[in-house]
PDB file of C-alpha atoms in Angstrom:
ATOM      1  CA  MET A 842     205.781 115.497 120.209  1.00 77.00           C
ATOM      2  CA  GLU A 843     205.548 118.491 117.866  1.00 81.00           C
ATOM      3  CA  GLN A 844     201.747 118.356 117.988  1.00 85.00           C
ATOM      4  CA  LEU A 845     201.909 118.392 121.783  1.00 86.00           C
ATOM      5  CA  GLN A 846     204.042 121.540 121.721  1.00 84.00           C
ATOM      6  CA  GLU A 847     201.399 123.202 119.542  1.00 83.00           C
ATOM      7  CA  LYS A 848     198.953 122.496 122.393  1.00 82.00           C
ATOM      8  CA  ASN A 849     201.426 123.993 124.939  1.00 82.00           C
ATOM      9  CA  ILE A 850     202.202 120.571 126.411  1.00 84.00           C
ATOM     10  CA  PHE A 851     205.917 120.395 127.110  1.00 81.00           C
ATOM     11  CA  THR A 852     206.056 117.672 129.767  1.00 85.00           C
ATOM     12  CA  ALA A 853     206.120 114.532 127.639  1.00 87.00           C
ATOM     13  CA  ALA A 854     208.474 111.641 127.040  1.00 87.00           C
ATOM     14  CA  VAL A 855     208.610 108.834 124.494  1.00 90.00           C
ATOM     15  CA  ASN A 856     209.908 105.413 125.495  1.00 92.00           C
ATOM     16  CA  TYR A 857     209.977 102.090 123.686  1.00 91.00           C
ATOM     17  CA  ALA A 858     209.087  98.549 124.655  1.00 87.00           C
ATOM     18  CA  ARG A 859     208.960  95.223 122.862  1.00 79.00           C
ATOM     19  CA  GLY A 860     206.075  92.818 122.925  1.00 73.00           C
ATOM     20  CA  CYS A 861     203.040  91.446 121.191  1.00 68.00           C
ATOM     21  CA  GLY A 862     199.398  92.308 121.593  1.00 64.00           C
ATOM     22  CA  LYS A 863     196.658  90.054 122.913  1.00 65.00           C
ATOM     23  CA  LEU A 864     195.231  89.702 119.412  1.00 64.00           C
ATOM     24  CA  THR A 865     198.588  88.976 117.767  1.00 63.00           C
ATOM     25  CA  PRO A 866     198.311  85.638 115.915  1.00 66.00           C
ATOM     26  CA  ARG A 867     199.960  82.774 117.797  1.00 67.00           C
ATOM     27  CA  GLU A 868     202.550  82.199 115.065  1.00 64.00           C
ATOM     28  CA  TYR A 869     203.887  85.736 115.650  1.00 60.00           C
ATOM     29  CA  ARG A 870     204.169  85.473 119.445  1.00 61.00           C
ATOM     30  CA  GLY A 871     207.659  83.949 119.583  1.00 61.00           C
ATOM     31  CA  ALA A 872     210.569  85.709 121.286  1.00 57.00           C
ATOM     32  CA  GLY A 873     212.026  86.769 117.941  1.00 56.00           C
ATOM     33  CA  GLU A 874     208.697  87.902 116.493  1.00 63.00           C
ATOM     34  CA  GLN A 875     207.856  90.685 118.913  1.00 69.00           C
ATOM     35  CA  THR A 876     207.315  94.209 117.698  1.00 75.00           C
ATOM     36  CA  GLU A 877     208.501  97.502 119.067  1.00 81.00           C
ATOM     37  CA  LYS A 878     205.873  99.613 120.797  1.00 82.00           C
ATOM     38  CA  GLU A 879     206.004 103.343 121.489  1.00 87.00           C
ATOM     39  CA  ILE A 880     205.010 104.586 124.920  1.00 89.00           C
ATOM     40  CA  LEU A 881     204.065 108.237 125.295  1.00 90.00           C
ATOM     41  CA  GLU A 882     203.891 109.704 128.787  1.00 91.00           C
ATOM     42  CA  VAL A 883     202.357 113.146 129.232  1.00 91.00           C
ATOM     43  CA  LEU A 884     202.166 115.203 132.418  1.00 90.00           C
ATOM     44  CA  VAL A 885     199.440 117.858 132.565  1.00 89.00           C
ATOM     45  CA  PRO A 886     197.568 119.724 135.305  1.00 88.00           C
ATOM     46  CA  ALA A 887     194.561 117.839 136.673  1.00 88.00           C
ATOM     47  CA  ASP A 888     192.180 120.495 135.328  1.00 91.00           C
ATOM     48  CA  ASP A 889     193.410 119.823 131.771  1.00 90.00           C
ATOM     49  CA  ALA A 890     193.674 116.037 132.003  1.00 91.00           C
ATOM     50  CA  ALA A 891     190.325 115.086 130.441  1.00 93.00           C
ATOM     51  CA  ALA A 892     190.725 117.480 127.507  1.00 92.00           C
ATOM     52  CA  VAL A 893     194.292 116.315 126.811  1.00 92.00           C
ATOM     53  CA  PHE A 894     193.223 112.677 127.097  1.00 93.00           C
ATOM     54  CA  ASN A 895     190.471 113.240 124.513  1.00 93.00           C
ATOM     55  CA  TYR A 896     192.859 115.112 122.225  1.00 92.00           C
ATOM     56  CA  LEU A 897     195.464 112.322 122.381  1.00 92.00           C
ATOM     57  CA  TYR A 898     192.808 109.643 121.867  1.00 93.00           C
ATOM     58  CA  ILE A 899     191.787 111.249 118.566  1.00 92.00           C
ATOM     59  CA  ALA A 900     195.271 112.353 117.465  1.00 90.00           C
ATOM     60  CA  ALA A 901     196.780 108.901 118.092  1.00 89.00           C
ATOM     61  CA  ASP A 902     193.879 107.149 116.317  1.00 90.00           C
ATOM     62  CA  ILE A 903     193.284 104.829 119.280  1.00 90.00           C
ATOM     63  CA  ASN A 904     189.659 104.087 118.310  1.00 88.00           C
ATOM     64  CA  ARG A 905     190.463 101.390 115.744  1.00 88.00           C
ATOM     65  CA  PRO A 906     191.445  97.724 115.842  1.00 81.00           C
ATOM     66  CA  HIS A 907     195.016  97.408 117.176  1.00 77.00           C
ATOM     67  CA  GLY A 908     195.020 101.185 117.743  1.00 83.00           C
ATOM     68  CA  GLY A 909     196.819 100.982 121.053  1.00 83.00           C
ATOM     69  CA  LEU A 910     196.039 101.500 124.692  1.00 86.00           C
ATOM     70  CA  MET A 911     195.572 104.611 126.808  1.00 91.00           C
ATOM     71  CA  TYR A 912     195.115 105.168 130.487  1.00 90.00           C
ATOM     72  CA  MET A 913     195.130 108.101 132.867  1.00 92.00           C
ATOM     73  CA  ALA A 914     196.372 108.113 136.443  1.00 92.00           C
ATOM     74  CA  ALA A 915     196.834 110.673 139.171  1.00 89.00           C
ATOM     75  CA  LEU A 916     200.409 111.707 139.823  1.00 85.00           C
ATOM     76  CA  GLY A 917     201.695 111.494 143.368  1.00 84.00           C
ATOM     77  CA  HIS A 918     204.466 114.082 143.164  1.00 84.00           C
ATOM     78  CA  ALA A 919     206.009 116.324 140.564  1.00 81.00           C
ATOM     79  CA  THR A 920     208.251 119.353 140.530  1.00 82.00           C
ATOM     80  CA  PRO A 921     207.728 121.946 137.821  1.00 78.00           C
ATOM     81  CA  PHE A 922     210.812 122.806 135.820  1.00 78.00           C
ATOM     82  CA  VAL A 923     211.021 126.069 133.938  1.00 79.00           C
ATOM     83  CA  PRO A 924     214.240 126.549 132.007  1.00 79.00           C
ATOM     84  CA  PRO A 925     215.939 129.859 132.703  1.00 87.00           C
ATOM     85  CA  GLU A 926     215.808 132.528 130.062  1.00 89.00           C
ATOM     86  CA  LEU A 927     219.190 132.784 128.390  1.00 88.00           C
ATOM     87  CA  PRO A 928     220.473 135.846 126.597  1.00 89.00           C
ATOM     88  CA  LEU A 929     220.468 135.654 122.819  1.00 86.00           C
ATOM     89  CA  GLN A 930     223.906 135.256 121.311  1.00 83.00           C
ATOM     90  CA  ASP A 931     224.851 137.059 118.119  1.00 72.00           C
TER      91      ASP A 931
END
């Protein structure tokens, strides 16, 4: 998330899921043997989508065995949120 902020990407969320990958050995596929997976969702303007996708692909080290999964999809609706500027308190 900090690396995303350095790229001026502030619309991101991290969620978690449990499961096993397709290549997980059969002996590790039981209900108690699942692993926790991180899911990163990022919302960017369409004009920036390809560049951000490429950046995340490299930064997340996806191009390796068991490196994870990425996909990109168009967003139907979104409302921009800009926090109000608050006065500094002493």
